[in-house]
Amino acid sequence: MSETPMLTNAVTQFITRADASALTGEHLRLARRCVLDGLAVALGGSQQPGMAPLGRYILSLGGSADARPMGAARRRLPAHLAALWTGTAGHAMDWDDTQLAEGPGRPYGLLMHPTMPPLAASMALTDMVAKETGKPVSGAKFLTAFVTGFEVGCKIAEAINPDHYMRGFHTSGTIGAFAATASACRMLDLDEETTARAIGIAASCSAGIRANFGTMTKPFHVGRAAENGVTAALLARQGFSANTEALDGKWGYLTIAGPGGDPALVTGRFGAPFTMVSPGVSIKPYPSGVLTHPSMDAMLFLMREENIAPEAIESVGLYAGSNVLGPIRFRIAKTELEGKFSFAFLLAAIALRGRCGKEEFTDEFVSSDACQAMQHRIETHFSDEIEAMGWDRIRSRVEIVTKDGRKFERWANEAYRGSPHNPLSDAELQGKFADNAAGLLDEERQQKVFDLVWSLETAPDAGALIDVTDWGALDAVGA
């Protein structure tokens, strides 16, 4: 039996050897898009109810003025707390992008949200690195750190046994910590031994359980992943010790948290190809779990094509397999946080408003009489037929019965909107940014964001990302 490949060594070598030469062609184009999407959802998420108590907690701690959190460029916080704020905001609406699986037995669309942990960590260290080096962090360096963390997170998520998620771990919180650590190490230019210790520290910080889906704690998982990554890198730089093979072996992370995994799936494939390019990433059209999106589009297109008015609907049936129905845990949503994990709410929003965006994800709309009544007309059904088709794609069927007895049916498009097979256009992505920035940034400021991000690799100062997205977020938390 051959020796198990050492994943920690592959990870640390990739991190320390990464440079801007990887930022070319399709990889560069997609990296810019992921950054813009991350900025968008963090802007919108910074207004979510959970951010106020988090902000009050962060401001109560004080500490060194090392970093500016996104949306609050006039505030300075310890770097790890800036990462906590930005990362939590980025996942607060569950609108951030999704990694696609490619390994055997990996359910399609159920790995991690790969952008926010490394993006928040990279942003949080931009000011600190600029102060220490006496010069701004270039856009190329920033992007290099971001895509390095993105790749490390995706590859570790691919290597670990998929039971990690199925048993209840939230991969964006657990594996997200390694993604953030990789970006932080690259931002700080740590050597291989120090980086290995940082990975070891992160392995003991990694956390997040799916029991907290539908609460403020779910986005906190991603914020905590970003915070843990920054903390791990800074501790390692100070000489803090840790196992330098912490992903591997009998007591390593894959074995304990997987349980198990297959490092051979990824050890020779870091950057070859980059996961961002193949199999790709889904940039979400809706602020809910990606598993719900094909069904929501099926509902939307069916109502449009058949000219069905919401008041004409008697009932709606959603038929799917366990990979789609299992993670969606609320029968009837009472709050917007529960709504992200309730097909009844998501389809009700489409039925009533013909859309499901920032304006629909409010407690007021979810609890309204019209929304509650529509939710009670919607049922989900496990389908043996769809289950037998496998989990390599997101499959479902929507059936609408009208009050006059007519029945309409539509299968969800497996090449769903936002997927690499049917991606949002750059214009649609900018529209998503505008939706999230509504009421926060005017059109002129939004255009400055677009101009900066679409040429970020040539920008002299990546800290401008924080300047152009400032809206005084932490001034609004009541502290």
Short mmCIF file of C-alpha atoms in Angstrom, two decimals:
data_model
loop_
_atom_site.label_atom_id
_atom_site.label_comp_id
_atom_site.label_asym_id
_atom_site.label_seq_id
_atom_site.Cartn_x
_atom_site.Cartn_y
_atom_site.Cartn_z
CA MET A 1 0.00 0.00 0.00
CA SER A 2 1.45 3.36 -1.04
CA GLU A 3 2.07 6.08 1.49
CA THR A 4 -0.79 8.54 1.84
CA PRO A 5 0.03 11.84 0.08
CA MET A 6 0.83 14.60 2.58
CA LEU A 7 -1.79 17.25 2.02
CA THR A 8 -0.33 19.80 4.45
CA ASN A 9 2.97 19.85 2.54
CA ALA A 10 1.19 20.31 -0.78
CA VAL A 11 -0.85 23.16 0.67
CA THR A 12 2.11 25.01 2.17
CA GLN A 13 4.23 24.67 -0.96
CA PHE A 14 1.41 26.03 -3.09
CA ILE A 15 0.84 29.00 -0.77
CA THR A 16 4.49 30.02 -0.49
CA ARG A 17 5.23 29.63 -4.19
CA ALA A 18 2.13 31.44 -5.47
CA ASP A 19 2.74 34.63 -7.43
CA ALA A 20 0.95 36.95 -9.80
CA SER A 21 1.93 34.89 -12.85
CA ALA A 22 -1.20 32.78 -12.28
CA LEU A 23 -3.39 35.83 -12.88
CA THR A 24 -3.93 35.39 -16.59
CA GLY A 25 -6.72 34.67 -19.03
CA GLU A 26 -9.86 33.04 -17.71
CA HIS A 27 -8.48 32.72 -14.18
CA LEU A 28 -7.95 36.47 -13.98
CA ARG A 29 -11.38 37.22 -15.47
CA LEU A 30 -13.13 34.95 -12.98
CA ALA A 31 -11.07 36.27 -10.06
CA ARG A 32 -12.25 39.80 -10.78
CA ARG A 33 -15.85 38.58 -10.96
CA CYS A 34 -15.56 36.76 -7.64
CA VAL A 35 -14.14 39.86 -5.98
CA LEU A 36 -16.95 42.05 -7.34
CA ASP A 37 -19.54 39.52 -6.21
CA GLY A 38 -17.94 39.33 -2.77
CA LEU A 39 -17.97 43.10 -2.41
CA ALA A 40 -21.62 43.16 -3.49
CA VAL A 41 -22.88 40.62 -1.00
CA ALA A 42 -20.80 42.06 1.84
CA LEU A 43 -22.32 45.48 1.17
CA GLY A 44 -25.86 44.13 1.22
CA GLY A 45 -25.11 41.82 4.11
CA SER A 46 -23.73 44.64 6.24
CA GLN A 47 -27.32 45.86 6.68
CA GLN A 48 -28.67 42.53 7.90
CA PRO A 49 -30.07 42.34 11.47
CA GLY A 50 -27.27 40.14 12.78
CA MET A 51 -24.62 42.72 11.94
CA ALA A 52 -25.78 45.20 14.58
CA PRO A 53 -25.09 42.96 17.61
CA LEU A 54 -21.86 41.76 16.00
CA GLY A 55 -20.80 45.36 15.42
CA ARG A 56 -21.56 46.34 19.00
CA TYR A 57 -19.52 43.38 20.21
CA ILE A 58 -16.55 44.25 17.97
CA LEU A 59 -16.56 47.92 18.93
CA SER A 60 -16.73 47.04 22.63
CA LEU A 61 -13.39 45.21 22.42
CA GLY A 62 -11.16 48.08 21.35
CA GLY A 63 -7.63 47.07 20.38
CA SER A 64 -5.01 48.08 17.85
CA ALA A 65 -6.09 50.21 14.89
CA ASP A 66 -4.64 47.97 12.17
CA ALA A 67 -7.42 47.48 9.64
CA ARG A 68 -10.52 49.04 8.12
CA PRO A 69 -13.55 46.75 7.82
CA MET A 70 -15.49 46.79 4.58
CA GLY A 71 -18.26 49.37 4.52
CA ALA A 72 -16.67 51.31 7.39
CA ALA A 73 -13.48 52.87 6.06
CA ARG A 74 -13.49 55.54 8.77
CA ARG A 75 -13.12 52.89 11.49
CA ARG A 76 -9.95 51.04 12.39
CA LEU A 77 -9.95 47.70 14.18
CA PRO A 78 -7.58 44.87 14.99
CA ALA A 79 -7.08 42.96 11.73
CA HIS A 80 -8.75 39.77 12.94
CA LEU A 81 -11.90 41.69 13.95
CA ALA A 82 -12.03 43.50 10.61
CA ALA A 83 -11.95 40.06 8.97
CA LEU A 84 -14.72 38.85 11.28
CA TRP A 85 -16.95 41.79 10.33
CA THR A 86 -16.33 41.60 6.58
CA GLY A 87 -16.61 37.81 6.39
CA THR A 88 -19.86 37.71 8.37
CA ALA A 89 -21.38 40.49 6.26
CA GLY A 90 -20.42 38.61 3.10
CA HIS A 91 -22.41 35.55 4.12
CA ALA A 92 -25.23 37.30 5.98
CA MET A 93 -27.63 36.93 3.04
CA ASP A 94 -26.30 33.58 1.80
CA TRP A 95 -25.77 35.28 -1.55
CA ASP A 96 -22.06 34.53 -1.93
CA ASP A 97 -20.72 32.14 -4.55
CA THR A 98 -20.59 28.35 -4.36
CA GLN A 99 -17.86 25.83 -5.20
CA LEU A 100 -18.85 22.99 -7.50
CA ALA A 101 -17.76 19.45 -6.68
CA GLU A 102 -15.94 17.18 -9.09
CA GLY A 103 -14.65 14.24 -7.00
CA PRO A 104 -16.45 10.88 -6.71
CA GLY A 105 -19.40 10.85 -4.30
CA ARG A 106 -19.38 14.62 -3.90
CA PRO A 107 -22.90 16.06 -4.19
CA TYR A 108 -22.93 18.75 -6.87
CA GLY A 109 -23.15 22.23 -5.35
CA LEU A 110 -22.53 21.13 -1.76
CA LEU A 111 -18.97 22.02 -0.89
CA MET A 112 -18.24 25.56 0.29
CA HIS A 113 -18.67 29.26 -0.34
CA PRO A 114 -15.11 29.89 -1.51
CA THR A 115 -14.80 33.67 -1.93
CA MET A 116 -15.65 35.35 1.37
CA PRO A 117 -13.14 33.75 3.81
CA PRO A 118 -10.05 34.53 1.68
CA LEU A 119 -11.44 37.86 0.45
CA ALA A 120 -12.21 39.08 3.98
CA ALA A 121 -8.80 37.93 5.24
CA SER A 122 -6.98 39.63 2.36
CA MET A 123 -8.89 42.88 2.86
CA ALA A 124 -8.27 42.84 6.61
CA LEU A 125 -4.50 42.65 6.16
CA THR A 126 -4.20 45.24 3.39
CA ASP A 127 -3.70 48.19 5.74
CA MET A 128 -1.37 46.30 8.10
CA VAL A 129 0.91 45.15 5.27
CA ALA A 130 0.95 48.64 3.76
CA LYS A 131 1.95 50.13 7.12
CA GLU A 132 4.67 47.53 7.73
CA THR A 133 6.21 47.79 4.25
CA GLY A 134 5.76 51.52 3.83
CA LYS A 135 3.96 51.12 0.52
CA PRO A 136 0.44 50.25 -0.61
CA VAL A 137 -0.50 46.66 -1.37
CA SER A 138 -0.80 46.39 -5.13
CA GLY A 139 -3.89 44.97 -6.76
CA ALA A 140 -1.76 42.15 -8.17
CA LYS A 141 -0.50 41.14 -4.72
CA PHE A 142 -4.00 41.34 -3.28
CA LEU A 143 -5.48 39.22 -6.07
CA THR A 144 -2.66 36.69 -5.72
CA ALA A 145 -3.41 36.28 -2.02
CA PHE A 146 -7.14 36.00 -2.68
CA VAL A 147 -6.92 33.37 -5.43
CA THR A 148 -4.38 31.40 -3.40
CA GLY A 149 -6.79 31.10 -0.50
CA PHE A 150 -9.67 30.37 -2.84
CA GLU A 151 -7.75 27.48 -4.39
CA VAL A 152 -6.55 26.04 -1.08
CA GLY A 153 -10.06 26.05 0.37
CA CYS A 154 -11.58 24.40 -2.68
CA LYS A 155 -8.96 21.69 -2.92
CA ILE A 156 -9.17 20.77 0.79
CA ALA A 157 -12.98 20.71 0.51
CA GLU A 158 -12.63 18.35 -2.45
CA ALA A 159 -10.20 16.10 -0.58
CA ILE A 160 -12.17 15.65 2.63
CA ASN A 161 -14.78 12.90 2.88
CA PRO A 162 -18.18 14.36 1.83
CA ASP A 163 -19.60 12.98 5.08
CA HIS A 164 -17.98 16.05 6.65
CA TYR A 165 -20.90 18.11 5.34
CA MET A 166 -23.51 15.37 5.41
CA ARG A 167 -22.91 14.75 9.12
CA GLY A 168 -23.51 18.40 9.91
CA PHE A 169 -20.32 20.43 9.55
CA HIS A 170 -20.67 23.71 7.63
CA THR A 171 -17.80 23.53 5.17
CA SER A 172 -17.68 27.28 4.58
CA GLY A 173 -16.84 27.71 8.26
CA THR A 174 -14.57 24.71 8.69
CA ILE A 175 -12.60 24.56 5.43
CA GLY A 176 -13.07 28.31 5.04
CA ALA A 177 -10.58 28.75 7.89
CA PHE A 178 -7.85 27.14 5.77
CA ALA A 179 -8.76 29.32 2.78
CA ALA A 180 -8.46 32.46 4.90
CA THR A 181 -5.21 31.24 6.45
CA ALA A 182 -3.70 30.68 3.01
CA SER A 183 -4.60 34.20 1.89
CA ALA A 184 -3.29 35.70 5.14
CA CYS A 185 0.01 33.82 4.84
CA ARG A 186 0.42 35.00 1.25
CA MET A 187 -0.38 38.59 2.20
CA LEU A 188 2.25 38.44 4.96
CA ASP A 189 4.82 36.63 2.76
CA LEU A 190 5.37 33.91 5.36
CA ASP A 191 7.91 31.17 4.64
CA GLU A 192 7.01 27.50 4.25
CA GLU A 193 7.66 26.41 7.84
CA THR A 194 5.72 29.35 9.30
CA THR A 195 2.88 28.75 6.86
CA ALA A 196 2.71 25.08 7.88
CA ARG A 197 2.38 26.14 11.50
CA ALA A 198 -0.38 28.58 10.54
CA ILE A 199 -2.26 25.74 8.85
CA GLY A 200 -1.81 23.72 12.03
CA ILE A 201 -3.22 26.53 14.16
CA ALA A 202 -6.18 26.90 11.80
CA ALA A 203 -6.89 23.18 12.07
CA SER A 204 -7.64 23.67 15.77
CA CYS A 205 -9.82 26.73 15.09
CA SER A 206 -11.94 25.28 12.29
CA ALA A 207 -15.63 25.09 13.27
CA GLY A 208 -19.24 25.51 12.17
CA ILE A 209 -22.28 23.21 12.43
CA ARG A 210 -25.39 23.11 10.27
CA ALA A 211 -27.66 23.11 13.31
CA ASN A 212 -27.21 26.89 13.23
CA PHE A 213 -28.56 27.28 9.68
CA GLY A 214 -31.43 29.74 9.73
CA THR A 215 -29.86 31.84 12.53
CA MET A 216 -27.38 34.69 12.77
CA THR A 217 -24.70 32.14 13.59
CA LYS A 218 -24.56 30.66 10.08
CA PRO A 219 -22.93 33.77 8.55
CA PHE A 220 -20.82 34.07 11.70
CA HIS A 221 -19.21 30.76 10.62
CA VAL A 222 -17.75 32.50 7.56
CA GLY A 223 -16.74 35.58 9.53
CA ARG A 224 -15.09 33.37 12.10
CA ALA A 225 -13.27 31.47 9.34
CA ALA A 226 -11.82 34.75 8.07
CA GLU A 227 -10.93 35.82 11.60
CA ASN A 228 -9.33 32.46 12.36
CA GLY A 229 -7.23 32.65 9.20
CA VAL A 230 -5.84 36.07 10.09
CA THR A 231 -5.26 35.01 13.70
CA ALA A 232 -3.49 31.79 12.66
CA ALA A 233 -1.13 33.61 10.30
CA LEU A 234 -0.31 36.35 12.81
CA LEU A 235 0.26 33.86 15.63
CA ALA A 236 2.53 31.73 13.45
CA ARG A 237 4.50 34.84 12.48
CA GLN A 238 5.07 35.51 16.19
CA GLY A 239 6.55 32.02 16.62
CA PHE A 240 3.50 30.19 18.00
CA SER A 241 3.97 26.44 17.54
CA ALA A 242 1.65 23.92 15.89
CA ASN A 243 1.84 20.56 14.17
CA THR A 244 3.25 21.16 10.69
CA GLU A 245 1.37 18.14 9.26
CA ALA A 246 -1.98 18.95 10.88
CA LEU A 247 -4.12 18.01 7.87
CA ASP A 248 -2.65 14.50 7.71
CA GLY A 249 -2.26 11.29 9.69
CA LYS A 250 -4.21 9.44 12.36
CA TRP A 251 -5.05 12.58 14.35
CA GLY A 252 -4.99 15.06 11.47
CA TYR A 253 -7.89 17.20 10.35
CA LEU A 254 -9.07 15.04 7.46
CA THR A 255 -9.22 11.92 9.62
CA ILE A 256 -10.93 13.55 12.58
CA ALA A 257 -13.37 15.88 10.83
CA GLY A 258 -14.01 13.94 7.61
CA PRO A 259 -14.00 11.29 8.79
CA GLY A 260 -11.12 10.68 6.44
CA GLY A 261 -10.54 11.87 2.93
CA ASP A 262 -8.51 11.29 -0.19
CA PRO A 263 -5.55 13.67 -0.51
CA ALA A 264 -4.56 11.91 -3.73
CA LEU A 265 -7.54 13.61 -5.40
CA VAL A 266 -5.87 17.00 -5.07
CA THR A 267 -2.21 16.90 -3.96
CA GLY A 268 -0.84 17.16 -7.49
CA ARG A 269 -3.56 19.49 -8.72
CA PHE A 270 -3.20 22.77 -6.86
CA GLY A 271 -3.54 25.30 -9.63
CA ALA A 272 -3.63 22.54 -12.23
CA PRO A 273 -6.34 23.46 -12.99
CA PHE A 274 -7.54 26.17 -10.63
CA THR A 275 -10.92 25.16 -9.23
CA MET A 276 -12.20 28.65 -10.03
CA VAL A 277 -11.76 27.75 -13.71
CA SER A 278 -12.65 24.04 -13.66
CA PRO A 279 -15.13 22.79 -12.58
CA GLY A 280 -15.89 26.42 -11.80
CA VAL A 281 -17.91 28.47 -9.37
CA SER A 282 -21.58 29.45 -9.20
CA ILE A 283 -22.29 33.15 -8.72
CA LYS A 284 -25.75 33.25 -7.25
CA PRO A 285 -28.74 35.06 -8.75
CA TYR A 286 -30.68 34.62 -5.48
CA PRO A 287 -29.70 35.12 -1.80
CA SER A 288 -30.31 31.52 -0.74
CA GLY A 289 -28.62 28.13 -1.00
CA VAL A 290 -27.58 27.29 -4.56
CA LEU A 291 -29.56 24.03 -4.35
CA THR A 292 -32.76 26.09 -4.40
CA HIS A 293 -31.99 28.22 -7.44
CA PRO A 294 -32.97 25.89 -10.30
CA SER A 295 -36.37 25.32 -8.67
CA MET A 296 -36.87 29.05 -8.14
CA ASP A 297 -36.10 29.74 -11.79
CA ALA A 298 -38.46 26.92 -12.84
CA MET A 299 -41.23 28.58 -10.81
CA LEU A 300 -40.41 32.00 -12.24
CA PHE A 301 -40.29 30.88 -15.86
CA LEU A 302 -43.40 28.68 -15.55
CA MET A 303 -45.49 31.56 -14.18
CA ARG A 304 -44.21 33.87 -16.91
CA GLU A 305 -44.68 31.40 -19.76
CA GLU A 306 -48.19 30.40 -18.70
CA ASN A 307 -49.18 33.89 -17.50
CA ILE A 308 -50.19 32.56 -14.07
CA ALA A 309 -51.22 35.22 -11.56
CA PRO A 310 -50.38 34.60 -7.88
CA GLU A 311 -54.04 34.79 -6.87
CA ALA A 312 -54.82 31.96 -9.32
CA ILE A 313 -52.54 29.46 -7.55
CA GLU A 314 -54.25 26.69 -5.61
CA SER A 315 -51.11 24.68 -4.83
CA VAL A 316 -47.47 24.22 -5.76
CA GLY A 317 -45.52 20.98 -5.57
CA LEU A 318 -41.74 20.81 -5.65
CA TYR A 319 -40.33 17.35 -6.48
CA ALA A 320 -36.63 16.63 -5.87
CA GLY A 321 -34.11 14.18 -4.43
CA SER A 322 -32.52 14.12 -1.02
CA ASN A 323 -29.50 16.17 -2.12
CA VAL A 324 -31.83 19.13 -2.75
CA LEU A 325 -34.46 18.61 -0.06
CA GLY A 326 -32.16 17.51 2.79
CA PRO A 327 -30.40 20.82 3.55
CA ILE A 328 -33.59 22.90 3.19
CA ARG A 329 -34.92 22.45 6.69
CA PHE A 330 -37.84 24.84 7.36
CA ARG A 331 -41.34 23.85 6.24
CA ILE A 332 -42.76 27.35 6.79
CA ALA A 333 -40.43 30.31 7.27
CA LYS A 334 -41.24 32.85 9.98
CA THR A 335 -38.11 34.99 9.54
CA GLU A 336 -35.93 35.95 6.62
CA LEU A 337 -33.09 33.82 8.01
CA GLU A 338 -35.37 30.78 8.02
CA GLY A 339 -36.56 31.78 4.56
CA LYS A 340 -33.17 31.00 3.07
CA PHE A 341 -33.78 27.35 4.02
CA SER A 342 -37.48 27.11 3.17
CA PHE A 343 -38.72 26.17 -0.29
CA ALA A 344 -42.18 27.36 0.75
CA PHE A 345 -40.87 30.88 1.25
CA LEU A 346 -38.52 30.96 -1.74
CA LEU A 347 -41.21 29.82 -4.17
CA ALA A 348 -43.80 32.04 -2.46
CA ALA A 349 -41.58 35.09 -3.04
CA ILE A 350 -41.25 34.20 -6.72
CA ALA A 351 -45.02 33.70 -6.95
CA LEU A 352 -45.94 36.96 -5.23
CA ARG A 353 -43.20 39.32 -6.41
CA GLY A 354 -41.73 37.68 -9.51
CA ARG A 355 -38.31 38.04 -7.93
CA CYS A 356 -36.43 37.11 -4.78
CA GLY A 357 -33.74 39.59 -3.84
CA LYS A 358 -32.67 41.95 -1.10
CA GLU A 359 -36.14 43.53 -0.77
CA GLU A 360 -37.88 40.18 -0.29
CA PHE A 361 -35.52 38.95 2.42
CA THR A 362 -36.99 40.94 5.27
CA ASP A 363 -38.84 39.70 8.33
CA GLU A 364 -41.73 41.97 7.38
CA PHE A 365 -42.28 40.35 4.00
CA VAL A 366 -41.71 36.79 5.22
CA SER A 367 -44.26 37.21 8.03
CA SER A 368 -46.82 39.11 5.95
CA ASP A 369 -50.28 37.59 5.59
CA ALA A 370 -49.88 37.19 1.83
CA CYS A 371 -46.53 35.43 2.12
CA GLN A 372 -47.63 33.14 4.94
CA ALA A 373 -50.78 32.17 3.03
CA MET A 374 -48.80 31.39 -0.13
CA GLN A 375 -46.25 29.36 1.82
CA HIS A 376 -49.02 27.09 3.11
CA ARG A 377 -50.00 26.31 -0.50
CA ILE A 378 -46.50 24.99 -1.29
CA GLU A 379 -45.31 21.47 -0.49
CA THR A 380 -42.08 19.59 -1.20
CA HIS A 381 -42.07 15.93 -2.23
CA PHE A 382 -39.25 13.41 -2.33
CA SER A 383 -39.01 11.88 -5.82
CA ASP A 384 -37.61 8.38 -6.30
CA GLU A 385 -37.34 9.14 -10.02
CA ILE A 386 -35.14 12.20 -9.46
CA GLU A 387 -33.12 10.53 -6.70
CA ALA A 388 -32.27 7.71 -9.12
CA MET A 389 -30.80 10.23 -11.57
CA GLY A 390 -27.94 10.90 -9.12
CA TRP A 391 -26.42 13.91 -7.43
CA ASP A 392 -24.09 15.04 -10.21
CA ARG A 393 -26.48 17.91 -11.00
CA ILE A 394 -29.22 19.85 -9.18
CA ARG A 395 -32.50 18.37 -10.44
CA SER A 396 -36.10 19.18 -9.57
CA ARG A 397 -39.59 19.60 -11.01
CA VAL A 398 -42.19 22.25 -10.17
CA GLU A 399 -45.92 21.63 -10.53
CA ILE A 400 -48.52 24.41 -10.22
CA VAL A 401 -52.24 23.67 -9.88
CA THR A 402 -54.56 26.64 -10.39
CA LYS A 403 -57.88 27.25 -8.67
CA ASP A 404 -59.74 26.43 -11.89
CA GLY A 405 -58.18 22.95 -11.98
CA ARG A 406 -55.44 23.43 -14.56
CA LYS A 407 -52.04 21.83 -13.96
CA PHE A 408 -48.69 23.17 -15.20
CA GLU A 409 -45.30 21.52 -14.89
CA ARG A 410 -41.71 22.53 -15.53
CA TRP A 411 -38.40 20.78 -14.95
CA ALA A 412 -35.59 22.90 -13.58
CA ASN A 413 -32.77 23.59 -15.99
CA GLU A 414 -29.72 21.58 -14.92
CA ALA A 415 -27.60 24.35 -16.46
CA TYR A 416 -29.10 26.76 -13.94
CA ARG A 417 -28.49 30.49 -14.02
CA GLY A 418 -25.30 31.45 -12.26
CA SER A 419 -23.62 28.11 -12.87
CA PRO A 420 -20.49 27.85 -15.02
CA HIS A 421 -22.74 26.30 -17.68
CA ASN A 422 -25.06 29.33 -17.67
CA PRO A 423 -23.17 32.16 -15.92
CA LEU A 424 -24.48 35.57 -15.06
CA SER A 425 -23.17 38.12 -17.54
CA ASP A 426 -20.92 40.94 -16.33
CA ALA A 427 -23.90 43.27 -16.74
CA GLU A 428 -26.06 40.97 -14.60
CA LEU A 429 -23.30 40.81 -12.00
CA GLN A 430 -23.14 44.59 -11.92
CA GLY A 431 -26.92 44.57 -11.54
CA LYS A 432 -26.56 42.29 -8.53
CA PHE A 433 -24.03 44.73 -7.09
CA ALA A 434 -26.46 47.60 -7.66
CA ASP A 435 -29.22 45.68 -5.88
CA ASN A 436 -26.97 45.16 -2.86
CA ALA A 437 -25.63 48.73 -2.92
CA ALA A 438 -29.08 50.34 -3.17
CA GLY A 439 -29.40 53.07 -0.57
CA LEU A 440 -25.70 52.77 0.35
CA LEU A 441 -23.66 53.83 -2.69
CA ASP A 442 -24.87 56.17 -5.44
CA GLU A 443 -24.39 55.30 -9.10
CA GLU A 444 -21.17 57.31 -9.36
CA ARG A 445 -19.63 55.38 -6.45
CA GLN A 446 -20.84 52.11 -7.91
CA GLN A 447 -19.13 52.91 -11.19
CA LYS A 448 -15.89 53.60 -9.32
CA VAL A 449 -16.14 50.12 -7.82
CA PHE A 450 -16.64 48.58 -11.25
CA ASP A 451 -13.74 50.50 -12.78
CA LEU A 452 -11.44 49.45 -9.94
CA VAL A 453 -12.39 45.77 -9.88
CA TRP A 454 -12.35 45.21 -13.65
CA SER A 455 -8.68 46.32 -13.69
CA LEU A 456 -7.70 45.34 -10.15
CA GLU A 457 -4.51 43.53 -11.21
CA THR A 458 -3.05 46.87 -12.35
CA ALA A 459 -4.29 48.95 -9.39
CA PRO A 460 -1.47 50.54 -7.37
CA ASP A 461 -3.41 50.34 -4.08
CA ALA A 462 -5.81 47.52 -3.23
CA GLY A 463 -6.86 49.48 -0.16
CA ALA A 464 -9.01 51.52 -2.52
CA LEU A 465 -11.50 48.63 -2.39
CA ILE A 466 -12.28 49.63 1.18
CA ASP A 467 -12.46 53.35 0.35
CA VAL A 468 -14.93 53.01 -2.52
CA THR A 469 -17.30 50.70 -0.60
CA ASP A 470 -17.53 52.85 2.55
CA TRP A 471 -21.02 53.78 3.71
CA GLY A 472 -20.52 54.18 7.45
CA ALA A 473 -21.65 50.65 8.29
CA LEU A 474 -20.37 50.56 11.86
CA ASP A 475 -21.88 53.99 12.56
CA ALA A 476 -25.31 52.38 12.26
CA VAL A 477 -25.02 49.56 14.81
CA GLY A 478 -26.13 51.55 17.83
CA ALA A 479 -22.83 51.41 19.71
#
